[in-house]
mmCIF file of N, CA, C and O in Angstrom:
data_model
loop_
_atom_site.group_PDB
_atom_site.id
_atom_site.type_symbol
_atom_site.label_atom_id
_atom_site.label_comp_id
_atom_site.label_asym_id
_atom_site.label_seq_id
_atom_site.Cartn_x
_atom_site.Cartn_y
_atom_site.Cartn_z
ATOM 1 N N MET A 1 -40.378 -15.360 -75.614
ATOM 2 C CA MET A 1 -39.181 -15.598 -74.988
ATOM 3 C C MET A 1 -38.938 -14.724 -73.666
ATOM 4 O O MET A 1 -39.192 -13.795 -73.692
ATOM 5 N N ASN A 2 -38.666 -15.632 -72.526
ATOM 6 C CA ASN A 2 -38.461 -14.994 -71.316
ATOM 7 C C ASN A 2 -37.091 -14.786 -70.920
ATOM 8 O O ASN A 2 -36.299 -15.729 -70.832
ATOM 9 N N ASP A 3 -36.385 -13.575 -70.744
ATOM 10 C CA ASP A 3 -35.271 -13.336 -70.584
ATOM 11 C C ASP A 3 -34.854 -13.103 -69.024
ATOM 12 O O ASP A 3 -33.953 -12.775 -68.705
ATOM 13 N N THR A 4 -35.929 -13.321 -68.294
ATOM 14 C CA THR A 4 -35.704 -13.415 -66.753
ATOM 15 C C THR A 4 -34.781 -14.449 -66.247
ATOM 16 O O THR A 4 -35.131 -15.650 -66.455
ATOM 17 N N ARG A 5 -33.781 -14.180 -65.685
ATOM 18 C CA ARG A 5 -32.808 -15.092 -65.034
ATOM 19 C C ARG A 5 -33.054 -15.364 -63.762
ATOM 20 O O ARG A 5 -33.442 -14.416 -62.877
ATOM 21 N N PRO A 6 -32.868 -16.488 -63.162
ATOM 22 C CA PRO A 6 -33.088 -16.721 -61.652
ATOM 23 C C PRO A 6 -31.930 -15.933 -60.975
ATOM 24 O O PRO A 6 -31.005 -15.741 -61.381
ATOM 25 N N ALA A 7 -32.406 -15.543 -59.829
ATOM 26 C CA ALA A 7 -31.668 -14.809 -58.900
ATOM 27 C C ALA A 7 -30.274 -15.711 -58.588
ATOM 28 O O ALA A 7 -30.338 -16.897 -58.367
ATOM 29 N N ILE A 8 -29.305 -14.922 -58.207
ATOM 30 C CA ILE A 8 -27.996 -15.718 -57.779
ATOM 31 C C ILE A 8 -28.354 -16.592 -56.574
ATOM 32 O O ILE A 8 -27.736 -17.765 -56.500
ATOM 33 N N GLU A 9 -29.138 -15.994 -55.705
ATOM 34 C CA GLU A 9 -29.352 -16.746 -54.332
ATOM 35 C C GLU A 9 -30.039 -18.233 -54.835
ATOM 36 O O GLU A 9 -29.691 -19.274 -54.123
ATOM 37 N N THR A 10 -30.953 -18.078 -55.612
ATOM 38 C CA THR A 10 -31.649 -19.553 -56.105
ATOM 39 C C THR A 10 -30.684 -20.444 -56.613
ATOM 40 O O THR A 10 -30.659 -21.588 -56.329
ATOM 41 N N LEU A 11 -29.828 -19.962 -57.443
ATOM 42 C CA LEU A 11 -28.802 -20.808 -58.110
ATOM 43 C C LEU A 11 -27.767 -21.372 -57.076
ATOM 44 O O LEU A 11 -27.586 -22.476 -57.118
ATOM 45 N N LEU A 12 -27.362 -20.567 -56.121
ATOM 46 C CA LEU A 12 -26.357 -20.974 -55.186
ATOM 47 C C LEU A 12 -27.098 -21.931 -54.289
ATOM 48 O O LEU A 12 -26.587 -22.961 -53.719
ATOM 49 N N ALA A 13 -28.372 -21.647 -53.751
ATOM 50 C CA ALA A 13 -29.195 -22.718 -52.995
ATOM 51 C C ALA A 13 -29.388 -24.008 -53.693
ATOM 52 O O ALA A 13 -29.165 -24.980 -52.755
ATOM 53 N N ASP A 14 -29.511 -23.963 -54.926
ATOM 54 C CA ASP A 14 -29.702 -25.261 -55.671
ATOM 55 C C ASP A 14 -28.260 -25.955 -55.647
ATOM 56 O O ASP A 14 -28.232 -27.073 -55.574
ATOM 57 N N LEU A 15 -27.238 -25.342 -55.821
ATOM 58 C CA LEU A 15 -26.019 -25.901 -55.899
ATOM 59 C C LEU A 15 -25.676 -26.445 -54.739
ATOM 60 O O LEU A 15 -25.135 -27.686 -54.689
ATOM 61 N N CYS A 16 -25.750 -25.801 -53.406
ATOM 62 C CA CYS A 16 -25.228 -26.423 -52.309
ATOM 63 C C CYS A 16 -26.306 -27.093 -51.328
ATOM 64 O O CYS A 16 -25.991 -27.754 -50.264
ATOM 65 N N GLY A 17 -27.473 -26.869 -51.716
ATOM 66 C CA GLY A 17 -28.662 -27.446 -51.010
ATOM 67 C C GLY A 17 -29.020 -26.730 -49.742
ATOM 68 O O GLY A 17 -29.745 -27.274 -48.809
ATOM 69 N N GLY A 18 -28.495 -25.484 -49.537
ATOM 70 C CA GLY A 18 -28.833 -24.704 -48.396
ATOM 71 C C GLY A 18 -29.973 -23.743 -48.687
ATOM 72 O O GLY A 18 -30.485 -23.460 -49.782
ATOM 73 N N ALA A 19 -30.395 -23.357 -47.495
ATOM 74 C CA ALA A 19 -31.582 -22.171 -47.596
ATOM 75 C C ALA A 19 -30.866 -20.842 -47.630
ATOM 76 O O ALA A 19 -30.392 -20.293 -46.872
ATOM 77 N N ILE A 20 -30.937 -20.377 -48.937
ATOM 78 C CA ILE A 20 -30.453 -19.047 -49.093
ATOM 79 C C ILE A 20 -31.550 -18.101 -49.896
ATOM 80 O O ILE A 20 -32.214 -18.621 -50.865
ATOM 81 N N THR A 21 -31.715 -16.912 -49.354
ATOM 82 C CA THR A 21 -32.845 -16.112 -50.115
ATOM 83 C C THR A 21 -31.969 -14.790 -50.361
ATOM 84 O O THR A 21 -30.980 -14.505 -50.089
ATOM 85 N N GLY A 22 -33.000 -13.967 -50.988
ATOM 86 C CA GLY A 22 -32.558 -12.574 -51.403
ATOM 87 C C GLY A 22 -32.226 -11.754 -50.173
ATOM 88 O O GLY A 22 -31.639 -10.791 -50.278
ATOM 89 N N LYS A 23 -32.464 -12.289 -48.991
ATOM 90 C CA LYS A 23 -32.094 -11.379 -47.896
ATOM 91 C C LYS A 23 -30.706 -11.617 -47.340
ATOM 92 O O LYS A 23 -30.292 -10.974 -46.354
ATOM 93 N N ASP A 24 -30.017 -12.583 -47.835
ATOM 94 C CA ASP A 24 -28.849 -12.941 -47.508
ATOM 95 C C ASP A 24 -27.716 -12.116 -48.294
ATOM 96 O O ASP A 24 -27.787 -11.855 -49.371
ATOM 97 N N TYR A 25 -26.651 -12.078 -47.662
ATOM 98 C CA TYR A 25 -25.399 -11.660 -48.234
ATOM 99 C C TYR A 25 -24.684 -12.992 -48.696
ATOM 100 O O TYR A 25 -24.510 -13.908 -47.912
ATOM 101 N N VAL A 26 -24.371 -13.113 -50.092
ATOM 102 C CA VAL A 26 -23.875 -14.444 -50.627
ATOM 103 C C VAL A 26 -22.587 -14.099 -51.276
ATOM 104 O O VAL A 26 -22.294 -13.061 -51.783
ATOM 105 N N GLY A 27 -21.842 -15.184 -51.200
ATOM 106 C CA GLY A 27 -20.643 -15.266 -52.054
ATOM 107 C C GLY A 27 -20.235 -16.578 -52.664
ATOM 108 O O GLY A 27 -20.938 -17.739 -52.196
ATOM 109 N N TYR A 28 -19.537 -16.714 -53.724
ATOM 110 C CA TYR A 28 -19.400 -17.858 -54.368
ATOM 111 C C TYR A 28 -17.770 -17.990 -54.782
ATOM 112 O O TYR A 28 -17.247 -17.006 -55.097
ATOM 113 N N PHE A 29 -17.198 -19.180 -54.604
ATOM 114 C CA PHE A 29 -15.702 -19.181 -54.795
ATOM 115 C C PHE A 29 -15.582 -20.456 -55.699
ATOM 116 O O PHE A 29 -16.127 -21.622 -55.132
ATOM 117 N N LEU A 30 -14.757 -20.630 -56.684
ATOM 118 C CA LEU A 30 -14.325 -21.806 -57.228
ATOM 119 C C LEU A 30 -12.759 -21.790 -57.393
ATOM 120 O O LEU A 30 -12.074 -20.970 -57.520
ATOM 121 N N ASN A 31 -12.342 -22.835 -56.548
ATOM 122 C CA ASN A 31 -10.918 -22.984 -56.415
ATOM 123 C C ASN A 31 -9.961 -23.606 -57.535
ATOM 124 O O ASN A 31 -10.659 -23.937 -58.674
ATOM 125 N N GLU A 32 -8.905 -23.628 -57.603
ATOM 126 C CA GLU A 32 -8.021 -24.186 -58.579
ATOM 127 C C GLU A 32 -8.196 -25.510 -58.855
ATOM 128 O O GLU A 32 -7.711 -26.158 -59.891
ATOM 129 N N HIS A 33 -8.978 -26.389 -58.118
ATOM 130 C CA HIS A 33 -9.147 -27.825 -58.199
ATOM 131 C C HIS A 33 -10.555 -27.986 -58.681
ATOM 132 O O HIS A 33 -11.007 -29.049 -58.811
ATOM 133 N N GLY A 34 -11.126 -26.907 -58.784
ATOM 134 C CA GLY A 34 -12.648 -27.061 -59.347
ATOM 135 C C GLY A 34 -13.703 -27.322 -58.244
ATOM 136 O O GLY A 34 -14.830 -27.602 -58.465
ATOM 137 N N GLU A 35 -13.204 -27.120 -57.014
ATOM 138 C CA GLU A 35 -14.061 -27.183 -55.855
ATOM 139 C C GLU A 35 -14.821 -25.835 -55.671
ATOM 140 O O GLU A 35 -14.271 -24.928 -55.877
ATOM 141 N N GLU A 36 -16.127 -25.993 -55.461
ATOM 142 C CA GLU A 36 -16.996 -24.750 -54.924
ATOM 143 C C GLU A 36 -17.305 -24.533 -53.510
ATOM 144 O O GLU A 36 -17.561 -25.377 -52.884
ATOM 145 N N LEU A 37 -17.122 -23.225 -53.326
ATOM 146 C CA LEU A 37 -17.502 -22.759 -51.923
ATOM 147 C C LEU A 37 -18.824 -21.932 -52.104
ATOM 148 O O LEU A 37 -18.776 -20.972 -52.904
ATOM 149 N N VAL A 38 -19.751 -21.902 -51.193
ATOM 150 C CA VAL A 38 -20.952 -20.887 -51.123
ATOM 151 C C VAL A 38 -20.896 -20.342 -49.537
ATOM 152 O O VAL A 38 -20.835 -21.137 -48.717
ATOM 153 N N PHE A 39 -21.052 -18.917 -49.644
ATOM 154 C CA PHE A 39 -21.055 -18.514 -48.241
ATOM 155 C C PHE A 39 -22.479 -17.533 -48.083
ATOM 156 O O PHE A 39 -22.999 -17.055 -49.132
ATOM 157 N N ALA A 40 -23.235 -17.669 -47.013
ATOM 158 C CA ALA A 40 -24.313 -16.862 -47.002
ATOM 159 C C ALA A 40 -24.523 -16.450 -45.469
ATOM 160 O O ALA A 40 -24.222 -17.183 -44.548
ATOM 161 N N GLN A 41 -24.756 -15.193 -45.254
ATOM 162 C CA GLN A 41 -24.923 -14.549 -44.071
ATOM 163 C C GLN A 41 -26.251 -13.848 -43.966
ATOM 164 O O GLN A 41 -26.607 -12.920 -44.862
ATOM 165 N N ARG A 42 -27.030 -14.104 -43.155
ATOM 166 C CA ARG A 42 -28.401 -13.566 -42.936
ATOM 167 C C ARG A 42 -28.373 -12.490 -41.876
ATOM 168 O O ARG A 42 -27.702 -12.633 -40.768
ATOM 169 N N ARG A 43 -29.037 -11.415 -42.011
ATOM 170 C CA ARG A 43 -29.148 -10.285 -41.108
ATOM 171 C C ARG A 43 -29.644 -10.708 -39.834
ATOM 172 O O ARG A 43 -30.595 -11.426 -39.716
ATOM 173 N N GLY A 44 -28.904 -10.416 -38.841
ATOM 174 C CA GLY A 44 -29.245 -10.664 -37.410
ATOM 175 C C GLY A 44 -28.876 -12.013 -36.909
ATOM 176 O O GLY A 44 -28.964 -12.264 -35.598
ATOM 177 N N GLU A 45 -28.282 -12.714 -37.832
ATOM 178 C CA GLU A 45 -27.769 -13.993 -37.293
ATOM 179 C C GLU A 45 -26.195 -13.859 -36.865
ATOM 180 O O GLU A 45 -25.551 -13.050 -37.686
ATOM 181 N N LYS A 46 -25.732 -14.470 -35.713
ATOM 182 C CA LYS A 46 -24.516 -14.321 -35.209
ATOM 183 C C LYS A 46 -23.350 -14.930 -36.065
ATOM 184 O O LYS A 46 -22.346 -14.556 -35.934
ATOM 185 N N THR A 47 -23.796 -15.915 -36.848
ATOM 186 C CA THR A 47 -22.671 -16.629 -37.548
ATOM 187 C C THR A 47 -23.266 -16.793 -39.029
ATOM 188 O O THR A 47 -24.506 -16.747 -39.399
ATOM 189 N N ALA A 48 -22.269 -16.921 -39.958
ATOM 190 C CA ALA A 48 -22.780 -17.212 -41.540
ATOM 191 C C ALA A 48 -22.656 -18.694 -41.650
ATOM 192 O O ALA A 48 -22.277 -19.542 -40.916
ATOM 193 N N ARG A 49 -23.126 -19.063 -42.899
ATOM 194 C CA ARG A 49 -23.065 -20.343 -43.357
ATOM 195 C C ARG A 49 -22.146 -20.529 -44.418
ATOM 196 O O ARG A 49 -22.095 -19.704 -45.275
ATOM 197 N N LEU A 50 -21.306 -21.551 -44.403
ATOM 198 C CA LEU A 50 -20.538 -21.841 -45.452
ATOM 199 C C LEU A 50 -20.602 -23.471 -45.852
ATOM 200 O O LEU A 50 -20.818 -24.297 -45.113
ATOM 201 N N TRP A 51 -20.678 -23.580 -47.046
ATOM 202 C CA TRP A 51 -20.602 -24.796 -47.672
ATOM 203 C C TRP A 51 -19.655 -25.116 -48.673
ATOM 204 O O TRP A 51 -19.097 -24.161 -49.282
ATOM 205 N N HIS A 52 -18.846 -26.331 -48.704
ATOM 206 C CA HIS A 52 -17.918 -26.709 -49.564
ATOM 207 C C HIS A 52 -18.149 -27.902 -50.418
ATOM 208 O O HIS A 52 -18.394 -28.941 -49.765
ATOM 209 N N SER A 53 -18.058 -27.870 -51.510
ATOM 210 C CA SER A 53 -18.326 -29.263 -52.415
ATOM 211 C C SER A 53 -17.473 -30.302 -51.968
ATOM 212 O O SER A 53 -17.845 -31.425 -52.053
ATOM 213 N N ASP A 54 -16.132 -30.123 -51.632
ATOM 214 C CA ASP A 54 -15.280 -31.045 -51.298
ATOM 215 C C ASP A 54 -15.706 -31.729 -50.031
ATOM 216 O O ASP A 54 -15.184 -32.850 -49.584
ATOM 217 N N ALA A 55 -16.456 -31.177 -49.210
ATOM 218 C CA ALA A 55 -16.952 -31.675 -47.884
ATOM 219 C C ALA A 55 -18.337 -32.264 -48.155
ATOM 220 O O ALA A 55 -19.147 -32.073 -47.088
ATOM 221 N N ASP A 56 -18.717 -32.627 -49.289
ATOM 222 C CA ASP A 56 -20.163 -32.870 -49.607
ATOM 223 C C ASP A 56 -21.181 -31.932 -49.290
ATOM 224 O O ASP A 56 -22.257 -32.344 -48.844
ATOM 225 N N TRP A 57 -20.808 -30.834 -49.391
ATOM 226 C CA TRP A 57 -21.917 -29.546 -49.254
ATOM 227 C C TRP A 57 -22.325 -29.619 -47.711
ATOM 228 O O TRP A 57 -23.414 -29.172 -47.381
ATOM 229 N N GLN A 58 -21.502 -30.146 -46.770
ATOM 230 C CA GLN A 58 -21.977 -30.047 -45.428
ATOM 231 C C GLN A 58 -21.901 -28.559 -44.957
ATOM 232 O O GLN A 58 -21.049 -27.835 -45.379
ATOM 233 N N LEU A 59 -22.911 -28.204 -44.043
ATOM 234 C CA LEU A 59 -22.878 -26.825 -43.632
ATOM 235 C C LEU A 59 -21.928 -26.722 -42.470
ATOM 236 O O LEU A 59 -21.810 -27.492 -41.656
ATOM 237 N N PHE A 60 -21.149 -25.474 -42.527
ATOM 238 C CA PHE A 60 -20.180 -25.170 -41.494
ATOM 239 C C PHE A 60 -20.724 -23.655 -41.158
ATOM 240 O O PHE A 60 -20.939 -22.785 -41.906
ATOM 241 N N ARG A 61 -20.757 -23.356 -39.762
ATOM 242 C CA ARG A 61 -21.051 -22.169 -39.260
ATOM 243 C C ARG A 61 -19.872 -21.423 -39.137
ATOM 244 O O ARG A 61 -18.839 -21.806 -38.533
ATOM 245 N N VAL A 62 -19.654 -20.156 -39.541
ATOM 246 C CA VAL A 62 -18.472 -19.501 -39.564
ATOM 247 C C VAL A 62 -18.800 -17.959 -38.934
ATOM 248 O O VAL A 62 -20.029 -17.409 -39.080
ATOM 249 N N GLY A 63 -17.784 -17.412 -38.363
ATOM 250 C CA GLY A 63 -17.940 -15.993 -37.803
ATOM 251 C C GLY A 63 -16.801 -15.327 -37.949
ATOM 252 O O GLY A 63 -15.767 -15.849 -38.468
ATOM 253 N N ASP A 64 -16.377 -14.263 -37.140
ATOM 254 C CA ASP A 64 -15.319 -13.319 -37.425
ATOM 255 C C ASP A 64 -13.958 -14.007 -37.004
ATOM 256 O O ASP A 64 -12.887 -13.599 -37.607
ATOM 257 N N HIS A 65 -14.147 -14.863 -36.151
ATOM 258 C CA HIS A 65 -12.711 -15.514 -35.667
ATOM 259 C C HIS A 65 -12.735 -16.980 -36.133
ATOM 260 O O HIS A 65 -12.058 -17.877 -35.165
ATOM 261 N N SER A 66 -13.440 -17.432 -37.023
ATOM 262 C CA SER A 66 -13.478 -18.981 -37.249
ATOM 263 C C SER A 66 -12.331 -19.492 -38.006
ATOM 264 O O SER A 66 -11.904 -20.593 -37.939
ATOM 265 N N ILE A 67 -11.395 -18.566 -38.866
ATOM 266 C CA ILE A 67 -10.526 -19.041 -39.549
ATOM 267 C C ILE A 67 -9.177 -19.161 -38.630
ATOM 268 O O ILE A 67 -8.823 -18.246 -37.875
ATOM 269 N N ARG A 68 -8.626 -20.554 -38.589
ATOM 270 C CA ARG A 68 -7.524 -20.762 -37.651
ATOM 271 C C ARG A 68 -6.244 -21.162 -38.544
ATOM 272 O O ARG A 68 -6.528 -21.969 -39.576
ATOM 273 N N VAL A 69 -5.212 -20.776 -38.103
ATOM 274 C CA VAL A 69 -3.928 -21.281 -38.883
ATOM 275 C C VAL A 69 -2.988 -21.932 -37.675
ATOM 276 O O VAL A 69 -2.804 -21.369 -36.638
ATOM 277 N N ASP A 70 -2.851 -23.275 -37.870
ATOM 278 C CA ASP A 70 -2.029 -23.930 -36.989
ATOM 279 C C ASP A 70 -0.543 -24.039 -37.464
ATOM 280 O O ASP A 70 -0.263 -24.621 -38.379
ATOM 281 N N GLY A 71 0.171 -23.205 -36.723
ATOM 282 C CA GLY A 71 1.522 -23.084 -36.892
ATOM 283 C C GLY A 71 2.313 -24.490 -36.910
ATOM 284 O O GLY A 71 3.453 -24.759 -37.295
ATOM 285 N N MET A 72 1.867 -25.448 -35.857
ATOM 286 C CA MET A 72 2.509 -26.574 -35.807
ATOM 287 C C MET A 72 2.396 -27.389 -36.737
ATOM 288 O O MET A 72 2.998 -28.583 -36.870
ATOM 289 N N MET A 73 1.441 -27.306 -37.668
ATOM 290 C CA MET A 73 1.066 -28.107 -38.887
ATOM 291 C C MET A 73 1.410 -27.542 -40.008
ATOM 292 O O MET A 73 0.533 -27.583 -41.097
ATOM 293 N N ASP A 74 2.616 -26.845 -40.200
ATOM 294 C CA ASP A 74 3.037 -26.105 -41.367
ATOM 295 C C ASP A 74 1.951 -25.129 -41.839
ATOM 296 O O ASP A 74 1.689 -25.033 -43.085
ATOM 297 N N GLY A 75 1.338 -24.444 -41.107
ATOM 298 C CA GLY A 75 0.370 -23.360 -41.498
ATOM 299 C C GLY A 75 -0.954 -23.884 -41.988
ATOM 300 O O GLY A 75 -1.524 -23.216 -42.752
ATOM 301 N N MET A 76 -1.412 -25.072 -41.447
ATOM 302 C CA MET A 76 -2.571 -25.675 -41.956
ATOM 303 C C MET A 76 -3.741 -24.637 -41.665
ATOM 304 O O MET A 76 -3.817 -24.188 -40.455
ATOM 305 N N ILE A 77 -4.728 -24.423 -42.491
ATOM 306 C CA ILE A 77 -5.757 -23.428 -42.100
ATOM 307 C C ILE A 77 -7.239 -24.097 -42.106
ATOM 308 O O ILE A 77 -7.412 -25.037 -42.938
ATOM 309 N N THR A 78 -7.726 -24.026 -41.094
ATOM 310 C CA THR A 78 -9.053 -24.640 -40.800
ATOM 311 C C THR A 78 -10.206 -23.665 -40.439
ATOM 312 O O THR A 78 -9.879 -22.503 -40.029
ATOM 313 N N VAL A 79 -11.373 -24.102 -40.718
ATOM 314 C CA VAL A 79 -12.594 -23.535 -40.321
ATOM 315 C C VAL A 79 -13.573 -24.703 -39.766
ATOM 316 O O VAL A 79 -13.882 -25.566 -40.491
ATOM 317 N N ASP A 80 -13.624 -24.571 -38.321
ATOM 318 C CA ASP A 80 -14.342 -25.702 -37.859
ATOM 319 C C ASP A 80 -13.472 -26.966 -37.977
ATOM 320 O O ASP A 80 -12.175 -26.880 -37.728
ATOM 321 N N ASP A 81 -13.921 -27.937 -38.488
ATOM 322 C CA ASP A 81 -13.310 -29.282 -38.861
ATOM 323 C C ASP A 81 -12.895 -29.294 -40.241
ATOM 324 O O ASP A 81 -12.315 -30.228 -40.889
ATOM 325 N N LEU A 82 -13.017 -28.301 -41.010
ATOM 326 C CA LEU A 82 -12.926 -28.323 -42.570
ATOM 327 C C LEU A 82 -11.387 -27.543 -42.835
ATOM 328 O O LEU A 82 -11.029 -26.518 -42.200
ATOM 329 N N ILE A 83 -10.689 -28.230 -43.580
ATOM 330 C CA ILE A 83 -9.388 -27.765 -44.021
ATOM 331 C C ILE A 83 -9.491 -27.048 -45.196
ATOM 332 O O ILE A 83 -10.038 -27.438 -46.159
ATOM 333 N N ILE A 84 -8.986 -25.739 -45.263
ATOM 334 C CA ILE A 84 -9.041 -24.869 -46.442
ATOM 335 C C ILE A 84 -7.644 -24.433 -46.898
ATOM 336 O O ILE A 84 -6.752 -24.250 -45.915
ATOM 337 N N ASN A 85 -7.547 -23.944 -48.030
ATOM 338 C CA ASN A 85 -6.256 -23.516 -48.580
ATOM 339 C C ASN A 85 -6.182 -22.018 -48.364
ATOM 340 O O ASN A 85 -7.221 -21.211 -47.963
ATOM 341 N N ARG A 86 -5.126 -21.419 -48.676
ATOM 342 C CA ARG A 86 -5.039 -19.826 -48.416
ATOM 343 C C ARG A 86 -5.839 -19.146 -49.219
ATOM 344 O O ARG A 86 -6.346 -18.070 -48.889
ATOM 345 N N ALA A 87 -5.907 -19.408 -50.535
ATOM 346 C CA ALA A 87 -6.886 -18.732 -51.350
ATOM 347 C C ALA A 87 -8.378 -18.622 -50.798
ATOM 348 O O ALA A 87 -9.105 -17.728 -50.833
ATOM 349 N N GLU A 88 -8.753 -20.020 -50.422
ATOM 350 C CA GLU A 88 -10.077 -20.122 -49.875
ATOM 351 C C GLU A 88 -10.214 -19.330 -48.634
ATOM 352 O O GLU A 88 -11.306 -18.579 -48.189
ATOM 353 N N ALA A 89 -9.143 -19.225 -47.759
ATOM 354 C CA ALA A 89 -9.216 -18.510 -46.462
ATOM 355 C C ALA A 89 -9.250 -16.876 -46.772
ATOM 356 O O ALA A 89 -10.174 -16.193 -46.103
ATOM 357 N N THR A 90 -8.764 -16.506 -47.851
ATOM 358 C CA THR A 90 -8.688 -15.063 -48.286
ATOM 359 C C THR A 90 -10.067 -14.619 -48.731
ATOM 360 O O THR A 90 -10.610 -13.681 -48.319
ATOM 361 N N TRP A 91 -10.700 -15.517 -49.485
ATOM 362 C CA TRP A 91 -12.167 -15.232 -49.868
ATOM 363 C C TRP A 91 -13.081 -15.275 -48.860
ATOM 364 O O TRP A 91 -13.775 -14.405 -48.584
ATOM 365 N N LEU A 92 -12.861 -16.320 -47.970
ATOM 366 C CA LEU A 92 -13.932 -16.317 -46.863
ATOM 367 C C LEU A 92 -13.683 -15.171 -45.869
ATOM 368 O O LEU A 92 -14.736 -14.615 -45.215
ATOM 369 N N SER A 93 -12.576 -14.881 -45.578
ATOM 370 C CA SER A 93 -12.226 -13.421 -44.765
ATOM 371 C C SER A 93 -12.820 -12.359 -45.324
ATOM 372 O O SER A 93 -13.469 -11.526 -44.759
ATOM 373 N N SER A 94 -12.847 -12.316 -46.774
ATOM 374 C CA SER A 94 -13.428 -11.082 -47.354
ATOM 375 C C SER A 94 -14.853 -11.199 -47.260
ATOM 376 O O SER A 94 -15.585 -10.126 -47.067
ATOM 377 N N CYS A 95 -15.461 -12.254 -47.330
ATOM 378 C CA CYS A 95 -16.928 -12.541 -47.212
ATOM 379 C C CYS A 95 -17.243 -12.082 -45.863
ATOM 380 O O CYS A 95 -18.379 -11.396 -45.586
ATOM 381 N N LEU A 96 -16.570 -12.483 -44.854
ATOM 382 C CA LEU A 96 -16.981 -12.162 -43.661
ATOM 383 C C LEU A 96 -16.928 -10.692 -43.126
ATOM 384 O O LEU A 96 -17.722 -10.070 -42.549
ATOM 385 N N THR A 97 -15.740 -10.167 -43.832
ATOM 386 C CA THR A 97 -15.618 -8.615 -43.553
ATOM 387 C C THR A 97 -16.786 -7.864 -44.193
ATOM 388 O O THR A 97 -17.483 -6.999 -43.804
ATOM 389 N N ALA A 98 -17.155 -8.141 -45.459
ATOM 390 C CA ALA A 98 -18.220 -7.510 -46.339
ATOM 391 C C ALA A 98 -19.447 -7.758 -45.622
ATOM 392 O O ALA A 98 -20.440 -6.698 -45.782
ATOM 393 N N SER A 99 -19.689 -8.811 -44.875
ATOM 394 C CA SER A 99 -21.064 -9.055 -44.417
ATOM 395 C C SER A 99 -21.182 -8.814 -42.699
ATOM 396 O O SER A 99 -22.225 -9.026 -42.248
ATOM 397 N N ARG A 100 -20.226 -8.356 -42.255
ATOM 398 C CA ARG A 100 -20.105 -7.939 -40.844
ATOM 399 C C ARG A 100 -21.283 -7.074 -40.358
ATOM 400 O O ARG A 100 -21.823 -7.313 -39.305
ATOM 401 N N TYR A 101 -21.637 -6.118 -41.080
ATOM 402 C CA TYR A 101 -22.770 -5.107 -40.822
ATOM 403 C C TYR A 101 -24.029 -5.896 -40.506
ATOM 404 O O TYR A 101 -24.844 -5.363 -39.910
ATOM 405 N N LEU A 102 -24.168 -7.156 -41.102
ATOM 406 C CA LEU A 102 -25.331 -7.847 -40.914
ATOM 407 C C LEU A 102 -25.523 -8.655 -39.581
ATOM 408 O O LEU A 102 -26.628 -9.112 -39.062
ATOM 409 N N ARG A 103 -24.410 -8.872 -38.855
ATOM 410 C CA ARG A 103 -24.323 -9.625 -37.783
ATOM 411 C C ARG A 103 -24.563 -8.623 -36.586
ATOM 412 O O ARG A 103 -24.090 -7.522 -36.491
ATOM 413 N N PRO A 104 -25.351 -9.068 -35.461
ATOM 414 C CA PRO A 104 -25.766 -8.287 -34.246
ATOM 415 C C PRO A 104 -24.392 -7.832 -33.626
ATOM 416 O O PRO A 104 -23.551 -8.399 -33.313
ATOM 417 N N GLY A 105 -24.550 -6.393 -33.431
ATOM 418 C CA GLY A 105 -23.475 -5.683 -32.636
ATOM 419 C C GLY A 105 -22.252 -5.487 -33.484
ATOM 420 O O GLY A 105 -21.179 -5.308 -32.863
ATOM 421 N N ARG A 106 -22.300 -5.669 -34.851
ATOM 422 C CA ARG A 106 -20.988 -5.721 -35.627
ATOM 423 C C ARG A 106 -21.295 -4.816 -36.764
ATOM 424 O O ARG A 106 -20.721 -4.851 -37.801
ATOM 425 N N ALA A 107 -21.527 -3.498 -36.229
ATOM 426 C CA ALA A 107 -21.690 -2.242 -37.318
ATOM 427 C C ALA A 107 -20.223 -1.738 -37.810
ATOM 428 O O ALA A 107 -19.349 -1.911 -37.315
#
């Protein structure tokens, strides 16, 4: 019997279809609707990668100032062209903060 489990990076890469390795900072989120989000930041890259199951696992590039709140639209929160809810924005902000040291010039 082999008790070796796949690394979380492999499982998340299989889930979202993205290129994620053990060299990435990774995050996973399951929202209250059962939608999944995957975050990956590679050392030396200026932006991280975000995938959302509700957006058919489309890749979104995110950085320190990517989360936008539109006060004109009842506080709608967006990242690029993706609308996210407050819990997702909080999680994404935490991922960006935790992985900041990996982005160039962001120690």
